[in-house]
Short mmCIF file of C-alpha atoms and ligand atoms in Angstrom, two decimals:
data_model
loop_
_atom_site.label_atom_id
_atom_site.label_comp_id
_atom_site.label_asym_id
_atom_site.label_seq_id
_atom_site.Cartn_x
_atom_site.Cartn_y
_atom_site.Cartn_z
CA UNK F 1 -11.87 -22.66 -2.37
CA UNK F 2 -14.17 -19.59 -3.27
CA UNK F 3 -16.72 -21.00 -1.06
CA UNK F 4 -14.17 -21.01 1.83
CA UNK F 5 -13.47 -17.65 1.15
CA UNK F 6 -16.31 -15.62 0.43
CA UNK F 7 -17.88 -15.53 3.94
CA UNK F 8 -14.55 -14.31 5.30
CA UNK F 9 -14.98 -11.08 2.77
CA UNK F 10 -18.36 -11.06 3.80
CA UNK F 11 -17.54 -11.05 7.79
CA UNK F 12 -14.70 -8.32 7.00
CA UNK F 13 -17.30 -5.94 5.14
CA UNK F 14 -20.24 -6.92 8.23
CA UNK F 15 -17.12 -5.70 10.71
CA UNK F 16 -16.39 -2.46 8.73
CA UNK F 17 -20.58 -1.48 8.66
CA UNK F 18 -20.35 -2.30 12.66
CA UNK F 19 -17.52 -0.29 12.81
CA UNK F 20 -19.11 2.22 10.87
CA UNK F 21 -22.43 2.07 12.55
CA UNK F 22 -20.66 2.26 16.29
CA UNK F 23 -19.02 5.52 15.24
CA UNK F 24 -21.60 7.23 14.46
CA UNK F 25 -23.77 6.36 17.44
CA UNK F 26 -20.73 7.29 19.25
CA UNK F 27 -20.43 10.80 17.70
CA UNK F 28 -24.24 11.34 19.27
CA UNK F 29 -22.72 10.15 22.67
CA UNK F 30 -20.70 13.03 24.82
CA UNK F 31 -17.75 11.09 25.99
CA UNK F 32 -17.73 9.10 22.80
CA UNK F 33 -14.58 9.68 21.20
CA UNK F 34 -12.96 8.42 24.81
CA UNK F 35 -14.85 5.29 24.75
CA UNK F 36 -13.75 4.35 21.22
CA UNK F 37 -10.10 5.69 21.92
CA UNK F 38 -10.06 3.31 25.28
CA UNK F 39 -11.76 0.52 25.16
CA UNK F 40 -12.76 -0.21 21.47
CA UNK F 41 -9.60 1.07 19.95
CA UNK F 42 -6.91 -1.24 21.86
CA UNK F 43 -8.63 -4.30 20.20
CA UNK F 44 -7.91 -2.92 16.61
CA UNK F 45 -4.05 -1.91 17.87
CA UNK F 46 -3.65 -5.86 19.14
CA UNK F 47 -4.76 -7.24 15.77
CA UNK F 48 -2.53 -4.63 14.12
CA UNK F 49 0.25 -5.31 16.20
CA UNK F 50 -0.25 -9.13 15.48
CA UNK F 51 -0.23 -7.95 11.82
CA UNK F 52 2.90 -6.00 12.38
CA UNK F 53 4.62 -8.85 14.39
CA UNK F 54 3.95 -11.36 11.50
CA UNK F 55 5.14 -8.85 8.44
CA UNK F 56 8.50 -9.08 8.75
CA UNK F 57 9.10 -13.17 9.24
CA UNK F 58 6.15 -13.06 5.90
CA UNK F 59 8.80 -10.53 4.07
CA UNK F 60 11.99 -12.36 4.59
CA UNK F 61 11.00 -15.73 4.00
CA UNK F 62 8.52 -15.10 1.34
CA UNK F 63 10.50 -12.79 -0.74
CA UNK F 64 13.41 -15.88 -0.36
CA UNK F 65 11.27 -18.58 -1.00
CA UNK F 66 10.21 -16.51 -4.09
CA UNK F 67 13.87 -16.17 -5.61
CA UNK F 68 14.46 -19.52 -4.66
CA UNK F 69 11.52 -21.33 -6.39
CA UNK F 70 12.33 -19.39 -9.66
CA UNK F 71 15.74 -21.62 -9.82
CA UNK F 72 17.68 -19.31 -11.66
CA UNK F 73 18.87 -15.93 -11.05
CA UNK F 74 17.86 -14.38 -14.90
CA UNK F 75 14.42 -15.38 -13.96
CA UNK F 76 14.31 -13.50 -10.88
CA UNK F 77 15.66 -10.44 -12.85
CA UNK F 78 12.80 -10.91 -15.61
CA UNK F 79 10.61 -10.70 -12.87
CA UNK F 80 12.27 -8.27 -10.95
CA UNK F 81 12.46 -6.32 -14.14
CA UNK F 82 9.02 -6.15 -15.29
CA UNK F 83 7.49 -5.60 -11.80
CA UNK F 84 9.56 -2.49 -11.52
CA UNK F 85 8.67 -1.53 -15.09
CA UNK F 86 5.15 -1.93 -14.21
CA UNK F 87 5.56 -0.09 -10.86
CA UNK F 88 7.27 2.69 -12.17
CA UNK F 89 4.67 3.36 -15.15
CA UNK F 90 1.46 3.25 -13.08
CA UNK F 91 2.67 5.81 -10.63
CA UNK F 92 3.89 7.95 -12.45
CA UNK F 93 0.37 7.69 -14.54
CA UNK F 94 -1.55 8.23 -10.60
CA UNK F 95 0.59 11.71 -10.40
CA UNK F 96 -0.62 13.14 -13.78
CA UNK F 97 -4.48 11.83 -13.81
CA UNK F 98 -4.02 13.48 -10.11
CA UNK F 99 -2.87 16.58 -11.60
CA UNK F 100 -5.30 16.84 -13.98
CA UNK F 101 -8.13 16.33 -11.75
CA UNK F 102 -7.08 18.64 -9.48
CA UNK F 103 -6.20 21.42 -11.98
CA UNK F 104 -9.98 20.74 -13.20
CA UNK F 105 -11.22 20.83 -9.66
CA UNK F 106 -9.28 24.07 -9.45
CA UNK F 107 -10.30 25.54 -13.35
CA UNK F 108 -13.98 24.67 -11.91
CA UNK F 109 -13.32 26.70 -8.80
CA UNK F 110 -14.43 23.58 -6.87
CA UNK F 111 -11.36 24.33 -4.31
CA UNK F 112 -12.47 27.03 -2.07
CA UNK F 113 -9.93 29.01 -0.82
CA UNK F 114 -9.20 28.35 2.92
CA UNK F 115 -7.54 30.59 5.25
CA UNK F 116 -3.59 30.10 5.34
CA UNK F 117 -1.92 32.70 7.45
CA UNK F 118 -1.27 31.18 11.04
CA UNK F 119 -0.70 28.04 9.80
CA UNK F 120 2.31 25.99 10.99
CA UNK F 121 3.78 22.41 9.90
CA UNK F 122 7.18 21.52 11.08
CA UNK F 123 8.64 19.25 8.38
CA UNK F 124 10.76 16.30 9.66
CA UNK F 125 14.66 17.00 8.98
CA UNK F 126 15.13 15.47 5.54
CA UNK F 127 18.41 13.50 4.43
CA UNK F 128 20.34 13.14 1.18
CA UNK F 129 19.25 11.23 -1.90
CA UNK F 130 22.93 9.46 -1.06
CA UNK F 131 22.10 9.03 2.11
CA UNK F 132 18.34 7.47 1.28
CA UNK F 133 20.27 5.33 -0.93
CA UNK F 134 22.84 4.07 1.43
CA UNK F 135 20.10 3.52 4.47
CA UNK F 136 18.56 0.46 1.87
CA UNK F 137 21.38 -1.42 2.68
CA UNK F 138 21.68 -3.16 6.08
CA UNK F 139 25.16 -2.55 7.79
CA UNK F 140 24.20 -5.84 10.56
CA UNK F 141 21.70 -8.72 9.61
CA UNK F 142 19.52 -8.41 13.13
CA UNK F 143 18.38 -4.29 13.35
CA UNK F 144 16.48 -4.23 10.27
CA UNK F 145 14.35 -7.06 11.26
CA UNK F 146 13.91 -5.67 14.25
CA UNK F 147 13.24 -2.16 13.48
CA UNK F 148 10.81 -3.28 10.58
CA UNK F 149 12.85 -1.47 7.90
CA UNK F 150 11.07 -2.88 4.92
CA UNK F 151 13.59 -1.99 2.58
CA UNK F 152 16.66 -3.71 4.11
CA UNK F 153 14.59 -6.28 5.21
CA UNK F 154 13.92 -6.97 1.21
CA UNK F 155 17.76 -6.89 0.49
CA UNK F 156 18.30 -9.61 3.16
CA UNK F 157 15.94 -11.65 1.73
CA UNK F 158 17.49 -11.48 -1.54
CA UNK F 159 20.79 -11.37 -0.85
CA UNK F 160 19.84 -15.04 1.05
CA UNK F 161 17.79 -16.31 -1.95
CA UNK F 162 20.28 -15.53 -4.12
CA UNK F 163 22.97 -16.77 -1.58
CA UNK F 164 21.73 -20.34 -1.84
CA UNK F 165 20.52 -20.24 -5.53
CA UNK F 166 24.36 -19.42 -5.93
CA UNK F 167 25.56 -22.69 -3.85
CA UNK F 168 23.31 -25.29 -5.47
CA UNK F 169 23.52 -28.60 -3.91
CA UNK F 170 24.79 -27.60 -0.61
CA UNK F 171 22.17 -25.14 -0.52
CA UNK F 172 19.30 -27.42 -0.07
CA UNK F 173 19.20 -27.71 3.32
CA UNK F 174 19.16 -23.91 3.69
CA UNK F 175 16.16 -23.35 1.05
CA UNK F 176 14.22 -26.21 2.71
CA UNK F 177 14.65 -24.21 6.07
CA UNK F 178 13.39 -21.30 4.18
CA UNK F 179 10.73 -22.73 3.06
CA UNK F 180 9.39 -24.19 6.09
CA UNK F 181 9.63 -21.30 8.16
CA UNK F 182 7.46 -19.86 5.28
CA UNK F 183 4.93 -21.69 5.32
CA UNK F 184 5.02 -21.76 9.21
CA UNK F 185 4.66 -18.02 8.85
CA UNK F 186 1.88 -18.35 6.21
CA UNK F 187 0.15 -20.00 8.69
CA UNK F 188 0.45 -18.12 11.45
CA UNK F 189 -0.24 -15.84 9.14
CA UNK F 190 -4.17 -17.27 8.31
CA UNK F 191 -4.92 -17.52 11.95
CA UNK F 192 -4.33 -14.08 12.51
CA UNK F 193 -6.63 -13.37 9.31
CA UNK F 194 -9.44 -14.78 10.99
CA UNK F 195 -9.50 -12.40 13.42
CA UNK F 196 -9.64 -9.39 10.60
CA UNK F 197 -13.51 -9.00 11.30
CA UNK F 198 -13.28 -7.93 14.70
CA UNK F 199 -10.04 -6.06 13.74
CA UNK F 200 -11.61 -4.18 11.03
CA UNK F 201 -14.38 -2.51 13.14
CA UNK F 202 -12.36 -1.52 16.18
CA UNK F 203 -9.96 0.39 13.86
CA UNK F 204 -12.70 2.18 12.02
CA UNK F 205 -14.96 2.94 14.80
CA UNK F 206 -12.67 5.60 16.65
CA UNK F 207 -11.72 7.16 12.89
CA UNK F 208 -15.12 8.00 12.03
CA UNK F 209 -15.92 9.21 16.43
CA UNK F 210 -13.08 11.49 15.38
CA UNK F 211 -13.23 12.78 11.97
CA UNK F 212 -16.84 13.27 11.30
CA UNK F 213 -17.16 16.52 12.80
CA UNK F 214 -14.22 17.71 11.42
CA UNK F 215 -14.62 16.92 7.41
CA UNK F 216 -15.50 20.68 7.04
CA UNK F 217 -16.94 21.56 3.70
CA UNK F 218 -14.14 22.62 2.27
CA UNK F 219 -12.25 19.65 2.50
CA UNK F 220 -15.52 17.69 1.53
CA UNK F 221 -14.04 19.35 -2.34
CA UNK F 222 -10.42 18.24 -1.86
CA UNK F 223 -11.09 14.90 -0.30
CA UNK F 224 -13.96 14.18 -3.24
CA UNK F 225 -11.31 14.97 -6.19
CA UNK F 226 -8.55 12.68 -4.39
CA UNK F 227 -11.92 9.94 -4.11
CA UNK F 228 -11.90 10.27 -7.70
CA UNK F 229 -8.59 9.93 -8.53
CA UNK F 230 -8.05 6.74 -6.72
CA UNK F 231 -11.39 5.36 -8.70
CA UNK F 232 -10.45 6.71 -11.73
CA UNK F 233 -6.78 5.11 -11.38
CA UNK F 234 -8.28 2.02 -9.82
CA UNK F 235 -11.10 1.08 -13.40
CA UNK F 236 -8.95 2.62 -15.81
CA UNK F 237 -5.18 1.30 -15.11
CA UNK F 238 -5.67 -1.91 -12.90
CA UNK F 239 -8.97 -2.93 -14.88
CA UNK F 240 -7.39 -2.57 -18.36
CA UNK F 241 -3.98 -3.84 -17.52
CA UNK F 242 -5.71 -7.50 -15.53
CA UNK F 243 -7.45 -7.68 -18.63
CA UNK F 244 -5.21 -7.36 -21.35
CA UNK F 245 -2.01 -8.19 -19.69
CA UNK F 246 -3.27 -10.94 -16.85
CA UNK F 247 -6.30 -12.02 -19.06
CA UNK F 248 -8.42 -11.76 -15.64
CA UNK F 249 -11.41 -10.05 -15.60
CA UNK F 250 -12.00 -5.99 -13.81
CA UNK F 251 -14.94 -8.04 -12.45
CA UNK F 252 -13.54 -10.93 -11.01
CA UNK F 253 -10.62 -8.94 -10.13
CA UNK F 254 -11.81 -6.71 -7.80
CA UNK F 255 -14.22 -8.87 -6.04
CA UNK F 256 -11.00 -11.14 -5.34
CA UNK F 257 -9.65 -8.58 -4.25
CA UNK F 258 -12.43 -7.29 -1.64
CA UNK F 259 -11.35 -8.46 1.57
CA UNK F 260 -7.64 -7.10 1.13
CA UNK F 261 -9.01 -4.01 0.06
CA UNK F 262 -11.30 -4.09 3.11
CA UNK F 263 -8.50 -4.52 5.46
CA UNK F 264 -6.44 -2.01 3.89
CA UNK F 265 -9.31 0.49 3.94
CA UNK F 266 -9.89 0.10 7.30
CA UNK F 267 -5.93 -0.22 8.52
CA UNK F 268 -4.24 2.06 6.25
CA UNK F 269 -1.28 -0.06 5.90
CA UNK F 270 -0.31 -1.66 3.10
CA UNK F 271 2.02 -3.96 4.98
CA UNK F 272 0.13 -4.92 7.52
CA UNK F 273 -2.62 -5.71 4.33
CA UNK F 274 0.00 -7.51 2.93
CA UNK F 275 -0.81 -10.99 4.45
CA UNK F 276 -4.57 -10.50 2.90
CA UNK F 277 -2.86 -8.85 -0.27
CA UNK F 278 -0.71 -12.53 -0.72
CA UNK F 279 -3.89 -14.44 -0.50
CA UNK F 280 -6.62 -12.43 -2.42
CA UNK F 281 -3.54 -12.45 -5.47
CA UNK F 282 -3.18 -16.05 -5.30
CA UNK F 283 -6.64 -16.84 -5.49
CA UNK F 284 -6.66 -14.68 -8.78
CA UNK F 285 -4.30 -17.14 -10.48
CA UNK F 286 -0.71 -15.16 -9.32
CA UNK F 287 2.19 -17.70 -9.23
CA UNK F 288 2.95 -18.14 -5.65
CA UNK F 289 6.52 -17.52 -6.31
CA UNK F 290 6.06 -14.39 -8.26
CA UNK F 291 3.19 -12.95 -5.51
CA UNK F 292 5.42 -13.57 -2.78
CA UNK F 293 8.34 -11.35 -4.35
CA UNK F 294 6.14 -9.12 -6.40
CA UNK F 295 4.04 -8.17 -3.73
CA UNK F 296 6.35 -7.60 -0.31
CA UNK F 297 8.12 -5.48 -2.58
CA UNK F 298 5.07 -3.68 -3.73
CA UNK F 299 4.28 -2.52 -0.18
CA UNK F 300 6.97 -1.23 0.59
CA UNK F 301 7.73 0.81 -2.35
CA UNK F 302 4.69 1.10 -5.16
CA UNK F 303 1.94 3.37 -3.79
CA UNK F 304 0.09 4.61 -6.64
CA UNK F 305 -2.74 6.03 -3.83
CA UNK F 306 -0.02 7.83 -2.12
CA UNK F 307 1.55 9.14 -5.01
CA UNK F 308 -2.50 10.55 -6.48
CA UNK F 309 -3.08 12.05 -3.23
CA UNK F 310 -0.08 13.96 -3.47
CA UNK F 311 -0.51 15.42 -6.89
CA UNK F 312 -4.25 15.96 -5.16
CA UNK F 313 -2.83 18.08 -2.15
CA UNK F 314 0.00 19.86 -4.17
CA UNK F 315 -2.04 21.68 -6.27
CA UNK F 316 -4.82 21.89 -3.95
CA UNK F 317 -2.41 23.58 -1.20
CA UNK F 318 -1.23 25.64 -4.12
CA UNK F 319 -3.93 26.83 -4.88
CA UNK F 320 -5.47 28.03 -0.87
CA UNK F 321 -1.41 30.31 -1.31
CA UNK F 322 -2.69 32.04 -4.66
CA UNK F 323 0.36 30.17 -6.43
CA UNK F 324 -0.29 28.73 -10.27
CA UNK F 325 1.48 26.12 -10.62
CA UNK F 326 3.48 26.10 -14.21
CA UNK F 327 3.77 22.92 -16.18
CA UNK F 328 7.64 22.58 -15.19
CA UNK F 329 6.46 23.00 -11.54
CA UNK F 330 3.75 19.82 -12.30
CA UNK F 331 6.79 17.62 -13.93
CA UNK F 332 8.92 18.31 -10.89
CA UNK F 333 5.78 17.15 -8.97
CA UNK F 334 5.08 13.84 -11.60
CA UNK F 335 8.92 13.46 -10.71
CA UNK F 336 9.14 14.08 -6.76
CA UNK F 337 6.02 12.45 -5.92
CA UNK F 338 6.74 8.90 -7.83
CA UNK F 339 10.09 8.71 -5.90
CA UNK F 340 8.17 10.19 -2.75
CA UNK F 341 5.97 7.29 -3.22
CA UNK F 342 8.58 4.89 -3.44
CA UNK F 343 10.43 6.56 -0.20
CA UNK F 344 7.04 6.26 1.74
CA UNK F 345 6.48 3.89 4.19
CA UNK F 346 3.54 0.84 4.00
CA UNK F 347 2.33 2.60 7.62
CA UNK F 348 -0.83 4.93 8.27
CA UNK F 349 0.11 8.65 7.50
CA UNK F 350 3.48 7.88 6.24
CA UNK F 351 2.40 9.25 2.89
CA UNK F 352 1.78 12.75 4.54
CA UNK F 353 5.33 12.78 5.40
CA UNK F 354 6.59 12.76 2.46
CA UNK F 355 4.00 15.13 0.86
CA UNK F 356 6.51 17.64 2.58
CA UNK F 357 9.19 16.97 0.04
CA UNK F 358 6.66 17.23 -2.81
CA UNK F 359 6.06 20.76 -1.53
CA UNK F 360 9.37 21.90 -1.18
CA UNK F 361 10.58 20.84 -4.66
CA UNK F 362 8.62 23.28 -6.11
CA UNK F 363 8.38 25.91 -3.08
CA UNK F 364 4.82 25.40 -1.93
CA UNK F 365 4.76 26.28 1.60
CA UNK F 366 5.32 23.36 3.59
CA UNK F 367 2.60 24.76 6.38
CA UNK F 368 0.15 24.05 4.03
CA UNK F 369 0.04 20.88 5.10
CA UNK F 370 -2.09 21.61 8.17
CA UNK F 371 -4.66 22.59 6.18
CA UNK F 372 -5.11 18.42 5.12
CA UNK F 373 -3.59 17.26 8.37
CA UNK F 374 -6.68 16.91 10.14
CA UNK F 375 -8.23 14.78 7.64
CA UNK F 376 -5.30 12.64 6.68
CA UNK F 377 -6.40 9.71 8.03
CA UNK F 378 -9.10 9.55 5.28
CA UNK F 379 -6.88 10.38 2.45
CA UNK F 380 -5.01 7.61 3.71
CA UNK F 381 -7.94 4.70 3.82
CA UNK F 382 -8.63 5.53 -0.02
CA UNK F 383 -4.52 5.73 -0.83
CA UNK F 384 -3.64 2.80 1.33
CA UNK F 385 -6.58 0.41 -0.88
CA UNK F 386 -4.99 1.77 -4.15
CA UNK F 387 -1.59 1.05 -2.83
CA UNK F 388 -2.40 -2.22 -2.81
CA UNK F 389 -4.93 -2.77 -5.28
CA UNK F 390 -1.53 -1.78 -7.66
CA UNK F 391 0.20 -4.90 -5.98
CA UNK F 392 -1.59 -7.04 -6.29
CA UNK F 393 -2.41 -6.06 -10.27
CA UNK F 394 1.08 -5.94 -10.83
CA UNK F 395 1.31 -9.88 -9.87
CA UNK F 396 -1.36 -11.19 -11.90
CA UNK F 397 0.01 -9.65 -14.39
CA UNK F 398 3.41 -10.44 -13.84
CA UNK F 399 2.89 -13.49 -13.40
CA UNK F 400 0.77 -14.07 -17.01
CA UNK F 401 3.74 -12.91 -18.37
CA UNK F 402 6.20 -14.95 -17.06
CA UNK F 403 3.77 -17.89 -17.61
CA UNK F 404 3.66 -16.85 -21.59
CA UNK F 405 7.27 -16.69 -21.99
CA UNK F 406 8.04 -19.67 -20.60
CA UNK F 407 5.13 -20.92 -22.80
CA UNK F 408 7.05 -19.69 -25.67
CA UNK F 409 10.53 -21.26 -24.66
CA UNK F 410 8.89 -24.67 -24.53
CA UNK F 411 7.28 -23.80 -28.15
CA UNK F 412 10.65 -22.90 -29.37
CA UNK F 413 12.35 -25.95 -28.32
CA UNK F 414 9.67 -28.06 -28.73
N1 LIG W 501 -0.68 4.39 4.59
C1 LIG W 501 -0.12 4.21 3.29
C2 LIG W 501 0.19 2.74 3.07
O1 LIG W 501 0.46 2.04 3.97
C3 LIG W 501 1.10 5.01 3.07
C4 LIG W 501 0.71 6.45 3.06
O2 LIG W 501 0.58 7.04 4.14
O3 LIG W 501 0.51 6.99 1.97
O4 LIG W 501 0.17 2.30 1.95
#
């Protein structure tokens, strides 16, 4: 199987240097940043938009399939359970490493101040934590899955695993229909994977024709410490927790994980990853049913990137306004930006969005935000392949769990 898959990983990364290597010629070029916005660009947007088409069908049958091949409805909330355990922790963990970086950075005077006044950022009109809550849940069965709303989407797909877990026998015909159309959509799924080389270097050539001149110095500082963060995060949580909880190795992890992370680095969108994000975790030894609930659910609302480069900004953004931020200020941060993370979408500068509310809960001048605007994009490469690095962790180990407890059942009644 490896030997299938390794040249695809290698293709992807080839793609991503030719992508690399086209935008910088292109920088050289006068009119360059047209040509890659018109005629390389459009490629990358049809192999995205095949991405996108394909998410939703991959969501709501995969996440059903899921609940339905774990045959009883405790099992899906041990899983359910634990992945939301292990979701919660590890962001929550990204804010605070991301604070203390950036508090470092800042102690080190490695954040040069940057000119604020004239600066202007229209946040988007916010809504309700109510009314957050009640948007999950789908008022007609058709919208969300046309609208993409991850969320709802996921509560279909339960509610119709659960629907015909509940019925038993005269459910059968219903899961097999599920089932089929998943693997239909798994499918369709892999062809559209093939094309990820090509993909891969039309979306990166026009972001590197566009931000290379513009990575001023003293962003070079803010981007490096957010860089660091997501490294940081990435060896210390996801390496120690495959290990001792998954019993895979940091190693063998990550290079399983390479072409996903490829994809998401170059499409920064964890749900349009999340076909690669399926297969890379079930090469690593993640239970198909468990990846395929574990993980739809992970892109839509466990971004530990996001939720660093937020901590990152906040203080950074902070710091260009003269304002110290206290310690109550930073666990009203740890606090906003875990649920901001959760609120954000699995789309390219969603995250950037909802840095807005981060701001505001501890009166940091929403502006500020134009002074990382610019650059966003390449926050969001580094956040979007920690998003779902994070996943896809959380499903190996997940699914060792699972695997040991059921291990023990048989012991006990054995
Ligand atoms: N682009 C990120 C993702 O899809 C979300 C974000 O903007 O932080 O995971």
């Amino acid at each position: 199987m490896n030997k299938k898959k390794l040249p695809l990983a290698f293709w992807i990364f080839i793609g991503l240097v030719v992508g690399i290597a086209v935008g910088l010629a292109l920088m050289m070029v006068p009119n360059g940043l047209d040509i890659a916005k018109n005629y390389i660009l459009p490629w990358g947007t049809i192999f995205l938009n095949l991405l996108k088409f394909i998410v939703v069908p991959i969501v709501l049958f995969s996440i059903a399939s899921g609940v339905i091949s774990m045959q009883d409805i405790g099992r899906v909330g041990s899983v359910g359970g634990k992945t939301i355990v292990y979701y919660m922790c590890t962001t929550a963990f990204a804010v605070v490493l991301a604070l203390v970086l950036a508090s470092a950075a800042k102690g080190m005077h490695i954040f040069a101040a940057m000119e604020t006044s004239g600066l202007a950022y229209e946040p988007p009109a916010g809504q309700s934590l109510m009314q957050t809550i009640i948007d999950i849940f789908p008022s007609n069965p058709i919208t969300p899955l046309a609208n993409a709303s991850m969320l709802q989407v996921i509560v279909i797909s339960l509610l119709v695993g659960f629907g015909i877990l509940l019925v038993g026998e005269k459910g059968l015909v219903a899961a097999q229909v599920v089932d089929s159309f998943n693997e239909v959509s798994m499918k369709i799924m892999d062809l559209i994977i093939k094309l990820s080389p090509i993909g891969v270097a039309c979306l990166i050539c026009p972001v590197i024709v566009e931000n290379g001149p513009k990575i001023l110095a003293q962003l070079v500082a803010v981007l490096a410490v957010a860089y660091v963060g997501y490294i940081v995060h990435a060896v210390v949580v996801y390496s120690s927790t495959v290990k001792a909880l998954g019993g895979v190795s940091p190693i063998a992890f990550f290079k399983g994980m390479a072409p996903a992370m490829m994809m998401a680095f170059s499409s920064a969108s964890s749900v349009g990853t999340l076909p690669f994000t399926l297969e890379c975790s079930e090469r690593l030894g993640a239970r198909k049913e468990v990846a395929s609930f574990v993980l739809p659910l992970g892109a839509t609302i466990n971004m530990d990137g996001t939720a660093i480069y937020q901590g990152v900004c906040a203080v950074f953004i902070a710091s260009c306004y003269g304002i110290d931020l206290t310690i109550g200020q930073m666990a009203t941060i740890v606090l906003t930006a875990t649920l901001a993370s959760i609120g954000t979408a699995g789309v390219p500068g969603a995250g950037m969005v909802m840095l807005a509310m981060v701001l505001q809960s501890v009166n940091i001048p929403v502006e500020g935000i134009a002074l990382v605007a610019g650059i966003d994009r390449i926050f969001d490469m580094g956040r979007t392949t920690i998003n779902i690095t994070g996943d896809a962790a959380c499903a190996v180990v997940v699914s060792k769990m699972e695997d040991r407890k059921v291990a023990r059942t048989k012991s006990v009644l054995g």
